PDB file of C-alpha atoms in Angstrom:
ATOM      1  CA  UNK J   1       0.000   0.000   0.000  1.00 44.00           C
ATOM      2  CA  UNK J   2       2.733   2.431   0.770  1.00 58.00           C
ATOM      3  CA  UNK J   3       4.359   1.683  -2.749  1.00 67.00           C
ATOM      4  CA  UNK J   4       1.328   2.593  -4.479  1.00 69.00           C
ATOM      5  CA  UNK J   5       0.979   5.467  -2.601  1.00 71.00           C
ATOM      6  CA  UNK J   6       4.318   6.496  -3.539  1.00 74.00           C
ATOM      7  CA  UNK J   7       3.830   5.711  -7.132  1.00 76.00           C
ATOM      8  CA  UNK J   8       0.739   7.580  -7.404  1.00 78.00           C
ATOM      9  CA  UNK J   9       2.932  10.895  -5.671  1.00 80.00           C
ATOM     10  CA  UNK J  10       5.040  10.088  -8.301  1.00 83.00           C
ATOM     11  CA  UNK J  11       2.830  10.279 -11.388  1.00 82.00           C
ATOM     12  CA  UNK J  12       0.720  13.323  -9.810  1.00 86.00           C
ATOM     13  CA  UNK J  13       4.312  14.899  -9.467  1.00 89.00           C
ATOM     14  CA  UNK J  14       5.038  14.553 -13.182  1.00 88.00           C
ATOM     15  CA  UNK J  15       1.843  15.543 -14.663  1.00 89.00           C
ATOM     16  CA  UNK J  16       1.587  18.831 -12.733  1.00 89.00           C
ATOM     17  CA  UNK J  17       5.137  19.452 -13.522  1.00 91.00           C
ATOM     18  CA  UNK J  18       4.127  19.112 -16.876  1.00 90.00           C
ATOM     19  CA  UNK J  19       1.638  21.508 -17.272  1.00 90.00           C
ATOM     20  CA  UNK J  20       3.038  23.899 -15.323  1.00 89.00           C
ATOM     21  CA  UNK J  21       5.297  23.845 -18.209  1.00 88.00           C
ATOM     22  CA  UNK J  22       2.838  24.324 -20.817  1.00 86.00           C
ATOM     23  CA  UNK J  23       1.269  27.574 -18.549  1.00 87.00           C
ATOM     24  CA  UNK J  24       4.610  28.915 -18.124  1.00 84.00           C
ATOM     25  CA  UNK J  25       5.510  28.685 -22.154  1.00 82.00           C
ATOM     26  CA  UNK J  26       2.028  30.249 -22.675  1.00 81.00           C
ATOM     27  CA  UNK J  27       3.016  33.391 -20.223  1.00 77.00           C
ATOM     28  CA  UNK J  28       6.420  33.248 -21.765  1.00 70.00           C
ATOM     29  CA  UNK J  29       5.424  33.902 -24.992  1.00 70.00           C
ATOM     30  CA  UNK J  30       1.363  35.302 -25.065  1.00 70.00           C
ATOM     31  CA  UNK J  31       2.340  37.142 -21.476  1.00 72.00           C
ATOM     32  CA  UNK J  32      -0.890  35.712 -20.352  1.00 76.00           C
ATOM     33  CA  UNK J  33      -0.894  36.413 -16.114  1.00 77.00           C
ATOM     34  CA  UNK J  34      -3.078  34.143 -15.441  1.00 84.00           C
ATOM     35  CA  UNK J  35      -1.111  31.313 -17.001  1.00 83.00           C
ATOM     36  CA  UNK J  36       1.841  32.386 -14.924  1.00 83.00           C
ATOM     37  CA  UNK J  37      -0.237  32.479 -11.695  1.00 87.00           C
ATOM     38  CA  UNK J  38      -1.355  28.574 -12.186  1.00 89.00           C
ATOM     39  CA  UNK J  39       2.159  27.833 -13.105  1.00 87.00           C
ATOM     40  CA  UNK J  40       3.497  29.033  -9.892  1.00 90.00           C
ATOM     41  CA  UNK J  41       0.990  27.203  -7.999  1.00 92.00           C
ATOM     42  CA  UNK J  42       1.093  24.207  -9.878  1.00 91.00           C
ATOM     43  CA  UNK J  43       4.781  24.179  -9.717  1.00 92.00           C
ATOM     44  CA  UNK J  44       4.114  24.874  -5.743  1.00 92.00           C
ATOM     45  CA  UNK J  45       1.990  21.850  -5.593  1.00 93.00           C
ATOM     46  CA  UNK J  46       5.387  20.175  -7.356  1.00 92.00           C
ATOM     47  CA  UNK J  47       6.984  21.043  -4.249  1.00 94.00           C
ATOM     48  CA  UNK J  48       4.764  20.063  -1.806  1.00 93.00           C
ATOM     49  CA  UNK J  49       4.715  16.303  -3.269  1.00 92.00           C
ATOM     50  CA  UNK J  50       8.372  16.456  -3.551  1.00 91.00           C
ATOM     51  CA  UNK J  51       8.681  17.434  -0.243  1.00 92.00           C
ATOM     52  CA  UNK J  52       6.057  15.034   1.280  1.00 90.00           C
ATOM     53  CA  UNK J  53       8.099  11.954  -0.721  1.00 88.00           C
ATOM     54  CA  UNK J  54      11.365  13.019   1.304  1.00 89.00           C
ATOM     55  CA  UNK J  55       9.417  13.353   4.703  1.00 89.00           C
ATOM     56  CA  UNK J  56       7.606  10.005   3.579  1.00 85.00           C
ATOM     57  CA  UNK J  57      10.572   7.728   2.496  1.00 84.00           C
ATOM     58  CA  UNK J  58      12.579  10.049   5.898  1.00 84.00           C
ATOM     59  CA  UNK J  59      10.138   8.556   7.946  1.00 84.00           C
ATOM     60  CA  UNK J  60      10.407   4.555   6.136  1.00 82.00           C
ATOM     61  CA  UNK J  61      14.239   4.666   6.304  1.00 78.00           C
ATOM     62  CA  UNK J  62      14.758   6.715   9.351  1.00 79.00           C
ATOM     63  CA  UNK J  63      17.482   8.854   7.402  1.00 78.00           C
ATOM     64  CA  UNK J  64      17.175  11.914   5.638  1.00 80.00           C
ATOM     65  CA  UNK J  65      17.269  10.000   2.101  1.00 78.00           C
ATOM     66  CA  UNK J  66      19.967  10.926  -0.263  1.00 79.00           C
ATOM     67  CA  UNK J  67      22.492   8.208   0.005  1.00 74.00           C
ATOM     68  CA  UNK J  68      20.639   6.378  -3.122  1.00 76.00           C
ATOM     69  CA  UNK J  69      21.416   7.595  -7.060  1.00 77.00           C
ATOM     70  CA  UNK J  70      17.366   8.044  -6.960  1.00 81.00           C
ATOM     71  CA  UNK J  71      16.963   9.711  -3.774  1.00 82.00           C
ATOM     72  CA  UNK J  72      20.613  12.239  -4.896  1.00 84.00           C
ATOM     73  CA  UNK J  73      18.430  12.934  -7.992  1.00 86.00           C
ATOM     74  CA  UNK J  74      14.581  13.825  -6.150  1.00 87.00           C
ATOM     75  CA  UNK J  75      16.762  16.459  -3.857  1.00 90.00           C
ATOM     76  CA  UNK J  76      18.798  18.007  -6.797  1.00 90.00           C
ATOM     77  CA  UNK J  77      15.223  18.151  -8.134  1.00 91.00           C
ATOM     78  CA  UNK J  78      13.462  19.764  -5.351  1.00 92.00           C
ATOM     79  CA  UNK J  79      16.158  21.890  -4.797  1.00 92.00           C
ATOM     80  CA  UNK J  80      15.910  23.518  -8.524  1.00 92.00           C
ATOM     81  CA  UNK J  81      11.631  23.723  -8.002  1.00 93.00           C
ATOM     82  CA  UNK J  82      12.900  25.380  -4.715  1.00 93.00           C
ATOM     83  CA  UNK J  83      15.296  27.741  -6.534  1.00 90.00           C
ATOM     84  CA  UNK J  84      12.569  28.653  -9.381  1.00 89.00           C
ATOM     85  CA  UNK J  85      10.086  29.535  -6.494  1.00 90.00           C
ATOM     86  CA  UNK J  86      12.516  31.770  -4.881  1.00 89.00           C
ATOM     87  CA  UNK J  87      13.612  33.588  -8.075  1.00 85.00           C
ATOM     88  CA  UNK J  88       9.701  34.012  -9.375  1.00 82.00           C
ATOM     89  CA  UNK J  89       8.909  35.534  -5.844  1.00 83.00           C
ATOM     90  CA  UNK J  90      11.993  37.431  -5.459  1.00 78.00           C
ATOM     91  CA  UNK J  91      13.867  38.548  -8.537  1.00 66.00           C
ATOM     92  CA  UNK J  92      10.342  37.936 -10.767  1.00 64.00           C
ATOM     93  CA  UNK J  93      12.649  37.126 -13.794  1.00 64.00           C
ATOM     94  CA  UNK J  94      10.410  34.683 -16.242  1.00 72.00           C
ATOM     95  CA  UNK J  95      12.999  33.079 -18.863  1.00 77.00           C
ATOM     96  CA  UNK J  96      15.620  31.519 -15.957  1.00 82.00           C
ATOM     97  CA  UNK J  97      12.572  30.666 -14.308  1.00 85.00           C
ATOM     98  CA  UNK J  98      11.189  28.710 -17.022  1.00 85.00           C
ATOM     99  CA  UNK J  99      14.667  27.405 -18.092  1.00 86.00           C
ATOM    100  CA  UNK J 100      15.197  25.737 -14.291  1.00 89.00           C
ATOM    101  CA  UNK J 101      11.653  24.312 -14.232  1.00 89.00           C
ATOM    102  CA  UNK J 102      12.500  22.555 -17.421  1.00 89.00           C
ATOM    103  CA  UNK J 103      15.908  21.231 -16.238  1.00 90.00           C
ATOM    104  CA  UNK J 104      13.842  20.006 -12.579  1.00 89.00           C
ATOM    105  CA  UNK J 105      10.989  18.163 -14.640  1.00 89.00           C
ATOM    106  CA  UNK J 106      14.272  16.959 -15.936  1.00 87.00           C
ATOM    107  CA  UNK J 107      15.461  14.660 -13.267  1.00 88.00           C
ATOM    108  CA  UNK J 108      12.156  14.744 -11.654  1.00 87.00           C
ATOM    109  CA  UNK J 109      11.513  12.366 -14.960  1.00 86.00           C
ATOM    110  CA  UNK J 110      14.268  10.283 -14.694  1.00 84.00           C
ATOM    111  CA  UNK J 111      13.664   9.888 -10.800  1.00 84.00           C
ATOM    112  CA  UNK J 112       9.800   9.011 -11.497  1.00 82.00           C
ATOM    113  CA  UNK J 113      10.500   6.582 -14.360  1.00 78.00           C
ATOM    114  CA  UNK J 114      14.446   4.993 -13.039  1.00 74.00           C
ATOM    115  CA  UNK J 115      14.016   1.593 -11.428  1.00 68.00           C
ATOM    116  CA  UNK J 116      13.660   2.282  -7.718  1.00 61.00           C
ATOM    117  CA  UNK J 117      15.777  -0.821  -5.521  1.00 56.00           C
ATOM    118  CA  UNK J 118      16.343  -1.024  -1.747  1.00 53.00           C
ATOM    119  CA  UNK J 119      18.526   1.279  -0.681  1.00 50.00           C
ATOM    120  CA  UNK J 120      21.408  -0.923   0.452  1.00 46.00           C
ATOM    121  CA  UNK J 121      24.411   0.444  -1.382  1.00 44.00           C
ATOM    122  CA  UNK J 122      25.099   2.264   1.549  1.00 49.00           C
ATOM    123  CA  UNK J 123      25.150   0.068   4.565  1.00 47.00           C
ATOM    124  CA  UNK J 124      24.287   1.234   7.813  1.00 47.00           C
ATOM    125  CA  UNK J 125      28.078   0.611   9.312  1.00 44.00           C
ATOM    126  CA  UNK J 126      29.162   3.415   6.197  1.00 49.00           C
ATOM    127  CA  UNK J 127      26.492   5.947   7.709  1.00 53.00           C
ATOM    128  CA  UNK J 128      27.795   9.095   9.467  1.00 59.00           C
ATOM    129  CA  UNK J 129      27.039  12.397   9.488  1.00 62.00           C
ATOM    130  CA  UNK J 130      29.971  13.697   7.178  1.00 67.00           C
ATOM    131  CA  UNK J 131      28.209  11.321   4.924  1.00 73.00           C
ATOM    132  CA  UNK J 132      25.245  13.443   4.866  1.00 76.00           C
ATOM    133  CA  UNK J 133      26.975  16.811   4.878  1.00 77.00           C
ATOM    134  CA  UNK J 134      29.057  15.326   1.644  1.00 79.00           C
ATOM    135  CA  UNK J 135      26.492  14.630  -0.246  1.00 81.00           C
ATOM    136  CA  UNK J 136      24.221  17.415   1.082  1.00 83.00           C
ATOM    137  CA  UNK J 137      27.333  19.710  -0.166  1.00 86.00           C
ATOM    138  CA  UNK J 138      28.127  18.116  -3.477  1.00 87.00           C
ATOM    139  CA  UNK J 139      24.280  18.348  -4.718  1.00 88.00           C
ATOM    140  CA  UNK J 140      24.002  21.908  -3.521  1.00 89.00           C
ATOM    141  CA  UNK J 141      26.791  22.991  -5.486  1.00 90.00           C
ATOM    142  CA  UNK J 142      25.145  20.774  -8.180  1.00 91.00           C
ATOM    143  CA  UNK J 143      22.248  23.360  -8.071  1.00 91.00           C
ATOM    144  CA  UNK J 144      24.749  26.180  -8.005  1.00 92.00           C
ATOM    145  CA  UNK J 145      26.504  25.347 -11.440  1.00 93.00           C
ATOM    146  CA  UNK J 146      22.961  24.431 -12.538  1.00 92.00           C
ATOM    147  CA  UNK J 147      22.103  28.445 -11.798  1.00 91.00           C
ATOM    148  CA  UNK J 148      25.595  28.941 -14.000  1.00 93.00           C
ATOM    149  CA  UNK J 149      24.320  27.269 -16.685  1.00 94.00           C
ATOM    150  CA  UNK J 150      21.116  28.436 -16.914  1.00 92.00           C
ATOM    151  CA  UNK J 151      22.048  32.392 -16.569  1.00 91.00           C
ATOM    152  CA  UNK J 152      25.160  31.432 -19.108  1.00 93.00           C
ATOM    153  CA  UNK J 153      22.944  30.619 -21.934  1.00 91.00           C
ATOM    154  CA  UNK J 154      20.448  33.702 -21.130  1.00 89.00           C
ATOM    155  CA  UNK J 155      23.886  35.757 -21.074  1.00 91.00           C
ATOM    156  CA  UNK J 156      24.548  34.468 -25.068  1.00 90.00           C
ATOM    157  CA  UNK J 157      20.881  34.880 -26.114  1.00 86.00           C
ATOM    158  CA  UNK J 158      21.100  38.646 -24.824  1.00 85.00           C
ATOM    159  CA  UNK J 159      24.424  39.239 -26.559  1.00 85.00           C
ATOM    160  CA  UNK J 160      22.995  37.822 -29.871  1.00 84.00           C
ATOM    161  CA  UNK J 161      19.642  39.840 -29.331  1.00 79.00           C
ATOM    162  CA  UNK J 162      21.619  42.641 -28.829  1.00 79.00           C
ATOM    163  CA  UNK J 163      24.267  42.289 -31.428  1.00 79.00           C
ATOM    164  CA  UNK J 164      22.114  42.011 -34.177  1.00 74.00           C
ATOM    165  CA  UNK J 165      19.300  44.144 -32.565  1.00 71.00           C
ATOM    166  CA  UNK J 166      16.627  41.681 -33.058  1.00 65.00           C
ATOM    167  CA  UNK J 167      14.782  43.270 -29.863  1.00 63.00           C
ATOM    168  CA  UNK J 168      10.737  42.305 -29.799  1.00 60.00           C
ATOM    169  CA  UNK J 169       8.150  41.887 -26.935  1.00 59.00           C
ATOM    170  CA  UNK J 170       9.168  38.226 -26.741  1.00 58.00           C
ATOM    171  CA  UNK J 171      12.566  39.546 -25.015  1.00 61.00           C
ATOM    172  CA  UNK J 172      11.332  42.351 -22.942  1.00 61.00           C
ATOM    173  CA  UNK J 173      10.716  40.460 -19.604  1.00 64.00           C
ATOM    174  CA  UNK J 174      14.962  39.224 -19.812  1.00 71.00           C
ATOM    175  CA  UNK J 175      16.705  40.803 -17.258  1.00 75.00           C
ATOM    176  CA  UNK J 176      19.914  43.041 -18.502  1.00 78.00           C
ATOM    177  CA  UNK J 177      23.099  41.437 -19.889  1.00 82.00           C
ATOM    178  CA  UNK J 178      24.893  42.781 -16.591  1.00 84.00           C
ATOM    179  CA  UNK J 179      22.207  41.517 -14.567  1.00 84.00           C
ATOM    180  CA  UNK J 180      22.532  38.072 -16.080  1.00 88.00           C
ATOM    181  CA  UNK J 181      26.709  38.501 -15.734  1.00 87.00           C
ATOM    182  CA  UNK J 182      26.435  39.321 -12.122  1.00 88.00           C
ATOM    183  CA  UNK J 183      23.842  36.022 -11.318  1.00 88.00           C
ATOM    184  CA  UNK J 184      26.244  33.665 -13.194  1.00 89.00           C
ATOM    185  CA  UNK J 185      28.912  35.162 -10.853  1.00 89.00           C
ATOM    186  CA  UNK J 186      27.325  34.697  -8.006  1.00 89.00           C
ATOM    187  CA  UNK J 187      26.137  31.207  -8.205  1.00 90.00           C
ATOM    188  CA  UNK J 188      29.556  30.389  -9.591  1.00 89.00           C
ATOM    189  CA  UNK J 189      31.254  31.733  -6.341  1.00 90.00           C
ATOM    190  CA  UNK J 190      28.844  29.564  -4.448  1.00 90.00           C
ATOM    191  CA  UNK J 191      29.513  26.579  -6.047  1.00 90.00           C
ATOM    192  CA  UNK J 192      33.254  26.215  -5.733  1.00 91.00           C
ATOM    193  CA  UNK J 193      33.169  26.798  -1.906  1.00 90.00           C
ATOM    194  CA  UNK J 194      30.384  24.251  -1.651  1.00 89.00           C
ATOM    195  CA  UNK J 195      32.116  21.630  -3.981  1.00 90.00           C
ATOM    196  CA  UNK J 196      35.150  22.090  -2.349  1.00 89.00           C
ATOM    197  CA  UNK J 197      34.003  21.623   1.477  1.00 86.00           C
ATOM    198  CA  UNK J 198      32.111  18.385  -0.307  1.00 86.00           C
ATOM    199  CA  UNK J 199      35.325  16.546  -1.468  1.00 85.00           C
ATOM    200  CA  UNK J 200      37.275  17.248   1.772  1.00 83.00           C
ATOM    201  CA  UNK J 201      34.188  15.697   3.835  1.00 80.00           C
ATOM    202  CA  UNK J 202      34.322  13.025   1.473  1.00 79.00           C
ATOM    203  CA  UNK J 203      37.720  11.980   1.198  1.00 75.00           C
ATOM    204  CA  UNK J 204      38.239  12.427   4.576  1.00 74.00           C
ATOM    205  CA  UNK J 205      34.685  10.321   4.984  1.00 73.00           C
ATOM    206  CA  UNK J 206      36.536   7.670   3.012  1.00 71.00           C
ATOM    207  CA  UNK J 207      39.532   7.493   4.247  1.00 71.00           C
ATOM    208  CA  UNK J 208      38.166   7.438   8.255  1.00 67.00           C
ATOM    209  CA  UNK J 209      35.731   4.662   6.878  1.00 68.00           C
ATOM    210  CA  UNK J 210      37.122   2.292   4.196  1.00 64.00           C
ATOM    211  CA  UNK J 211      39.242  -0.344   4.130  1.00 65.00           C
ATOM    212  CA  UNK J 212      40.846   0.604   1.136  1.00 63.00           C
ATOM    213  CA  UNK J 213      40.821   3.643  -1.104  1.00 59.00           C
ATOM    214  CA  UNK J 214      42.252   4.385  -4.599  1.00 61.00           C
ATOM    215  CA  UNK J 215      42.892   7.557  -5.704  1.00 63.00           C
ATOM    216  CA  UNK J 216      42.158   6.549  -8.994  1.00 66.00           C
ATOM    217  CA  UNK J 217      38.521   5.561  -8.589  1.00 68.00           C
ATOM    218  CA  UNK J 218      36.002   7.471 -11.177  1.00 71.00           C
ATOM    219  CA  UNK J 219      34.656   9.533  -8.888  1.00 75.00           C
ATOM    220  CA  UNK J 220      37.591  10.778  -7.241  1.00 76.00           C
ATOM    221  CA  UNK J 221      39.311  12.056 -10.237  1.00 82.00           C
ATOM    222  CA  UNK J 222      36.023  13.535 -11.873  1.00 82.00           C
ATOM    223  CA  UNK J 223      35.296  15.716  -9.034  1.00 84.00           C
ATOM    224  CA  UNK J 224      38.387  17.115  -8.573  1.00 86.00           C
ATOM    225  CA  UNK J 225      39.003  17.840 -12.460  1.00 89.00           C
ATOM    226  CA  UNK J 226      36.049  19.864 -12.038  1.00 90.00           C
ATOM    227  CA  UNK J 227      36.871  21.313  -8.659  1.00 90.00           C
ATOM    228  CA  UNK J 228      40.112  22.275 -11.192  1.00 92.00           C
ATOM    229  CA  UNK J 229      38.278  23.101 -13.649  1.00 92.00           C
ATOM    230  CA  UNK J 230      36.133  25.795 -11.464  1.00 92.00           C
ATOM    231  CA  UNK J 231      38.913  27.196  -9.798  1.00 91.00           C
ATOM    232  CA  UNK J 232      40.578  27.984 -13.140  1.00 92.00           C
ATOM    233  CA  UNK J 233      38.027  29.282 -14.508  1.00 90.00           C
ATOM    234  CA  UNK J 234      37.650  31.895 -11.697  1.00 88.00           C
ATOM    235  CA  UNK J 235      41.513  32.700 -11.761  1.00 88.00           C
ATOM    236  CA  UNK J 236      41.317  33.249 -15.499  1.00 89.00           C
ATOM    237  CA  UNK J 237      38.630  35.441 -15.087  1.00 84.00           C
ATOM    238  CA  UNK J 238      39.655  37.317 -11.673  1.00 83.00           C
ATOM    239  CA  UNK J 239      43.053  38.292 -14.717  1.00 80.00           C
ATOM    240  CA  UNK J 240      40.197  38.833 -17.001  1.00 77.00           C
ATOM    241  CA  UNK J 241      41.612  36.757 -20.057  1.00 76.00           C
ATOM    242  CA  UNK J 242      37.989  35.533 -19.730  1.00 78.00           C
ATOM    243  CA  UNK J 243      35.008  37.657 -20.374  1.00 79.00           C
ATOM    244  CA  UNK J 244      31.995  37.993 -22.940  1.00 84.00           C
ATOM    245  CA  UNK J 245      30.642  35.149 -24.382  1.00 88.00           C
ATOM    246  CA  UNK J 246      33.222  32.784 -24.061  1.00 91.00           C
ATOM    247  CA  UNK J 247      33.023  32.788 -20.480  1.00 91.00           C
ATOM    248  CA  UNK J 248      29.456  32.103 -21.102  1.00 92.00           C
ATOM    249  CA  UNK J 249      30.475  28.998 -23.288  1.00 94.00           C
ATOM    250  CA  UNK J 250      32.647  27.437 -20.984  1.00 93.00           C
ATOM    251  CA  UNK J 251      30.733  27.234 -18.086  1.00 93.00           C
ATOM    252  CA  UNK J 252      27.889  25.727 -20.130  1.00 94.00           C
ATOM    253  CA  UNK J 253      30.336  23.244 -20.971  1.00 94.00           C
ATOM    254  CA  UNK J 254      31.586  22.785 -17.307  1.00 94.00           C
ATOM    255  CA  UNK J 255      27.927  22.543 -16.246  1.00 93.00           C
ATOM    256  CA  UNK J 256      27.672  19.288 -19.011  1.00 92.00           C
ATOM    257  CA  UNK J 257      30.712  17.696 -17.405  1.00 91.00           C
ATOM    258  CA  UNK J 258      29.337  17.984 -13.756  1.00 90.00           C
ATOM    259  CA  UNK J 259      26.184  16.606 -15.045  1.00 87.00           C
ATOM    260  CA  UNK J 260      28.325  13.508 -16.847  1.00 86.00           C
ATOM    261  CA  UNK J 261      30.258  12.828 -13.787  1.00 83.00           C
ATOM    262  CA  UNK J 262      27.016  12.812 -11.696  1.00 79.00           C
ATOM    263  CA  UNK J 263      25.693   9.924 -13.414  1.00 76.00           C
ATOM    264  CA  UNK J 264      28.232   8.053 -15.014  1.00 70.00           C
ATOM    265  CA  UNK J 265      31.125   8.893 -12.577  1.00 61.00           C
ATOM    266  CA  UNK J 266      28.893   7.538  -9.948  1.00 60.00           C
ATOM    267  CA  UNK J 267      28.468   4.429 -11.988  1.00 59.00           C
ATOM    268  CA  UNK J 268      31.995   3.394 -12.228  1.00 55.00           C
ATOM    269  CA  UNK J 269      33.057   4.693  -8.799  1.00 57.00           C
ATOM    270  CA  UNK J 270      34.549   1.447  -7.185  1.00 56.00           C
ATOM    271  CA  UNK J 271      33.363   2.810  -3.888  1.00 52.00           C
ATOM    272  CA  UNK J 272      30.382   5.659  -4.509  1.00 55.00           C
ATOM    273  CA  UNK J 273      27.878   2.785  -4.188  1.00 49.00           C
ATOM    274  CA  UNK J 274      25.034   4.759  -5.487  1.00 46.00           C
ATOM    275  CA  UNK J 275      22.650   2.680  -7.302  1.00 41.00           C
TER     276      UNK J 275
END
């Protein structure tokens, strides 16, 4: 009974994901208000059941659940619904808005529809509360890069708009190209800082509870080449030898390599036994 319950949270999740989606496309591009206001409440509702599955499956495994692939994936999800929210109450910018919702239904998909096992990867001898705190860490600067990304690619639709001075209504409700500069800053600073407390919890996790560790295991090396990665980027640009667009470009290309290493680094990690 409390599978099918689940399953049904599930489905009602995804279909009023979905046409929040179609409301928020028809404000996006008709500027209909009324189809914004039932997105945002439909996409509220999103939340609700997303947060009522981690209380639920809290309350079945007596941990705060993340220590799965499927469970990593629902709270990257419900932290991007959480992130849209805050930016359509706060900053009330439409496009980034829509952009994260669509990245959210995203893995809210693959969460609904991926095979959902026991969650025994992680024993309970391997729990601990830098466990948590890792993990906690490494999706939250997950949803930091994510914020990147998304504010990247409004950043080189604004430069193109502007560049050939294709302007119309459609565009009006973007925020500024410095605006959009200044939010892919600031979400980049918040990553690395986040990322970085993440692997030192982590390895030290590892090391305090493992047998053995190799410093060659999948994982390991992906998340630091993109702890690199980040922190070149920001030295590059603190010399600013990297501005414009093709600052733009390569964190939408960073943002693609945390996303590989989130799925298939965890899947040939000899000892990240998500699942």
């Amino acid at each position: 009974m409390a599978d099918l319950t689940m399953t049904r949270l599930y489905e009602v999740m995804i279909v009023l994901y979905a046409i929040s989606l179609v409301f928020y496309f028809t404000d996006y591009f008709y500027k209909q208000v009324r189809a914004r206001r039932i997105a945002f409440w439909l996409v509220s509702f999103v939340w609700m059941i997303q947060s009522a599955i981690i209380i639920l499956t809290f309350v079945e495994t007596k941990r705060f659940p993340i220590l799965s692939l499927s469970e990593g994936i629902l709270f990257y999800s419900w932290l991007l619904v959480t992130l849209s929210i805050i930016l359509h109450c706060i900053a009330r910018v439409d496009l980034p808005v829509f952009i994260i919702n669509i990245l959210g239904f995203l893995f809210a998909s693959i969460f609904t529809f991926m095979p959902k096992r026991p969650t025994g990867a992680v024993g309970d001898t391997l729990i601990s509360e830098m466990l948590f705190i890792h993990i906690s860490f490494a999706i939250l600067s997950y949803a930091a890069f994510t914020l990147t990304f998304v504010f990247a690619i409004l950043y080189l639709v604004l430069y193109r708009l502007l560049k050939k001075k294709k302007w119309s209504h459609l565009w009006t409700r973007l925020p500024s190209l410095q605006q959009t500069s200044s939010w892919m800053n600031i979400s980049f600073f918040i990553g690395i800082p986040m990322l970085f407390i993440s692997l030192i919890l982590g390895f030290e996790w590892a090391l305090l509870t493992l047998e053995s560790l190799s410093i060659f295991d999948a994982k390991i090396i992906g998340s630091f080449i993109i702890l690199i990665l980040y922190c070149f980027i920001l030295y590059v640009n603190r010399k600013s030898k990297l501005t414009g667009t093709t600052y733009a470009w390569v964190h939408i290309y960073a943002y693609l390599l945390v996303v590989v290493n989130f799925f298939l680094g965890s899947s040939l990690s000899r000892f990240h036994l998500w699942y």
